[in-house]
PDB file of C-alpha atoms in Angstrom:
ATOM      1  CA  MET A   1     161.278  80.208  88.025  1.00 48.00           C
ATOM      2  CA  PHE A   2     159.683  78.220  90.768  1.00 50.00           C
ATOM      3  CA  GLN A   3     156.126  77.021  90.585  1.00 54.00           C
ATOM      4  CA  HIS A   4     154.289  76.070  93.722  1.00 50.00           C
ATOM      5  CA  GLN A   5     151.527  73.540  93.657  1.00 54.00           C
ATOM      6  CA  PHE A   6     149.356  72.949  96.642  1.00 50.00           C
ATOM      7  CA  LEU A   7     147.445  69.730  96.854  1.00 54.00           C
ATOM      8  CA  LEU A   8     144.566  69.852  99.266  1.00 53.00           C
ATOM      9  CA  PRO A   9     143.058  66.661 100.635  1.00 55.00           C
ATOM     10  CA  ALA A  10     139.745  65.810  99.025  1.00 53.00           C
ATOM     11  CA  ARG A  11     136.765  66.314 101.308  1.00 57.00           C
ATOM     12  CA  ARG A  12     133.765  64.084 101.417  1.00 58.00           C
ATOM     13  CA  THR A  13     130.682  66.058 100.587  1.00 55.00           C
ATOM     14  CA  ARG A  14     127.296  65.331 102.006  1.00 54.00           C
ATOM     15  CA  CYS A  15     123.965  66.639 100.792  1.00 53.00           C
ATOM     16  CA  TYR A  16     121.727  68.496 103.200  1.00 54.00           C
ATOM     17  CA  SER A  17     118.990  65.899 102.812  1.00 54.00           C
ATOM     18  CA  GLN A  18     121.426  63.161 103.833  1.00 51.00           C
ATOM     19  CA  SER A  19     122.300  64.986 107.038  1.00 51.00           C
ATOM     20  CA  LEU A  20     118.623  65.162 108.007  1.00 52.00           C
ATOM     21  CA  ALA A  21     117.938  61.511 107.225  1.00 52.00           C
ATOM     22  CA  GLY A  22     118.973  60.387 110.693  1.00 55.00           C
ATOM     23  CA  ILE A  23     117.088  63.156 112.528  1.00 55.00           C
ATOM     24  CA  ALA A  24     113.582  62.974 111.065  1.00 52.00           C
ATOM     25  CA  PRO A  25     112.233  59.712 109.659  1.00 55.00           C
ATOM     26  CA  ASN A  26     110.190  61.323 106.908  1.00 55.00           C
ATOM     27  CA  VAL A  27     109.437  65.038 107.004  1.00 53.00           C
ATOM     28  CA  ALA A  28     107.424  64.947 103.778  1.00 53.00           C
ATOM     29  CA  GLN A  29     104.766  62.700 105.296  1.00 57.00           C
ATOM     30  CA  GLN A  30     104.401  64.834 108.438  1.00 60.00           C
ATOM     31  CA  SER A  31     103.865  68.172 106.710  1.00 64.00           C
ATOM     32  CA  THR A  32     100.559  69.222 105.204  1.00 74.00           C
ATOM     33  CA  ALA A  33      99.974  71.275 102.087  1.00 75.00           C
ATOM     34  CA  PRO A  34      99.710  75.043 102.727  1.00 78.00           C
ATOM     35  CA  VAL A  35      96.215  76.505 102.588  1.00 77.00           C
ATOM     36  CA  PRO A  36      95.950  79.197  99.886  1.00 77.00           C
ATOM     37  CA  MET A  37      94.663  82.559 101.126  1.00 77.00           C
ATOM     38  CA  ARG A  38      91.657  84.152  99.488  1.00 79.00           C
ATOM     39  CA  TYR A  39      91.600  87.922  99.319  1.00 79.00           C
ATOM     40  CA  ALA A  40      88.582  90.158  98.776  1.00 83.00           C
ATOM     41  CA  TYR A  41      90.089  91.818  95.713  1.00 84.00           C
ATOM     42  CA  TYR A  42      92.839  91.279  93.150  1.00 86.00           C
ATOM     43  CA  VAL A  43      94.969  93.750  91.165  1.00 88.00           C
ATOM     44  CA  ARG A  44      95.991  92.363  87.772  1.00 90.00           C
ATOM     45  CA  ARG A  45      99.366  93.363  86.382  1.00 90.00           C
ATOM     46  CA  ASN A  46      99.506  95.105  83.023  1.00 86.00           C
ATOM     47  CA  THR A  47     100.999  93.593  79.858  1.00 88.00           C
ATOM     48  CA  ARG A  48     104.513  94.724  80.820  1.00 90.00           C
ATOM     49  CA  GLY A  49     104.303  92.990  84.207  1.00 90.00           C
ATOM     50  CA  SER A  50     104.074  96.046  86.458  1.00 91.00           C
ATOM     51  CA  ILE A  51     101.276  96.948  88.860  1.00 91.00           C
ATOM     52  CA  PRO A  52      98.968  99.609  87.357  1.00 91.00           C
ATOM     53  CA  VAL A  53      99.265 102.355  89.999  1.00 90.00           C
ATOM     54  CA  TYR A  54      99.347 105.949  88.786  1.00 92.00           C
ATOM     55  CA  THR A  55      99.844 109.146  90.805  1.00 93.00           C
ATOM     56  CA  GLU A  56      98.997 112.695  89.842  1.00 92.00           C
ATOM     57  CA  LEU A  57      99.583 116.087  91.491  1.00 91.00           C
ATOM     58  CA  ARG A  58      97.273 119.020  90.803  1.00 89.00           C
ATOM     59  CA  ASN A  59      97.825 122.110  92.920  1.00 89.00           C
ATOM     60  CA  THR A  60      97.337 120.766  96.455  1.00 90.00           C
ATOM     61  CA  LYS A  61      95.555 117.542  95.466  1.00 90.00           C
ATOM     62  CA  HIS A  62      97.431 114.247  95.448  1.00 90.00           C
ATOM     63  CA  MET A  63      95.535 111.592  93.496  1.00 91.00           C
ATOM     64  CA  THR A  64      96.350 107.890  93.204  1.00 90.00           C
ATOM     65  CA  LEU A  65      94.633 105.744  90.587  1.00 89.00           C
ATOM     66  CA  ILE A  66      94.758 101.948  90.702  1.00 87.00           C
ATOM     67  CA  ARG A  67      93.501 100.144  87.612  1.00 90.00           C
ATOM     68  CA  ASN A  68      92.578  96.523  86.835  1.00 89.00           C
ATOM     69  CA  VAL A  69      91.043  95.835  90.255  1.00 87.00           C
ATOM     70  CA  GLU A  70      88.660  92.896  90.560  1.00 88.00           C
ATOM     71  CA  GLY A  71      86.574  92.023  93.626  1.00 87.00           C
ATOM     72  CA  ASP A  72      85.128  93.827  96.653  1.00 84.00           C
ATOM     73  CA  LEU A  73      86.852  97.215  96.977  1.00 77.00           C
ATOM     74  CA  SER A  74      85.047  98.162 100.190  1.00 80.00           C
ATOM     75  CA  VAL A  75      87.253  95.755 102.179  1.00 79.00           C
ATOM     76  CA  SER A  76      90.292  97.455 103.702  1.00 73.00           C
ATOM     77  CA  PRO A  77      93.623  95.589 103.916  1.00 70.00           C
ATOM     78  CA  TRP A  78      94.324  97.298 107.256  1.00 74.00           C
ATOM     79  CA  PRO A  79      92.389  96.662 110.470  1.00 75.00           C
ATOM     80  CA  ALA A  80      90.083  99.401 111.732  1.00 78.00           C
ATOM     81  CA  PRO A  81      91.648 101.665 114.367  1.00 79.00           C
ATOM     82  CA  PRO A  82      90.402 101.169 117.925  1.00 83.00           C
ATOM     83  CA  PRO A  83      87.687 103.604 119.064  1.00 85.00           C
ATOM     84  CA  ARG A  84      88.875 106.653 120.959  1.00 85.00           C
ATOM     85  CA  PRO A  85      87.811 106.939 124.570  1.00 84.00           C
ATOM     86  CA  GLY A  86      85.645 109.806 125.423  1.00 69.00           C
TER      87      GLY A  86
END
C-alpha cells in the first residue's frame, strides 16, 4: 500500500502583543483603571450559587419573591416613564 506524507512549511508565529508593539508605544500606561459602579441595592446569591427569585401562582395572582436583598429597595433600576401630555 502507498502512504502519502505531506510536509507543510513551518510558519513563523507571532503573538498578538508583538503585532501591536509597533502601533502603540505603551497602551498600559495610557489606560486608566475602570471605576467600579455602586448600586443602590444588592441581591446575594444563595449557598448553591443561584439568585433567590421565587414565583408563585394563586388563582389570578402572580407573585414574585426576591430574597437576600440588601440596600435601598425604593430605587428602581429602570428610568421613570415620561409624563403623558394632557
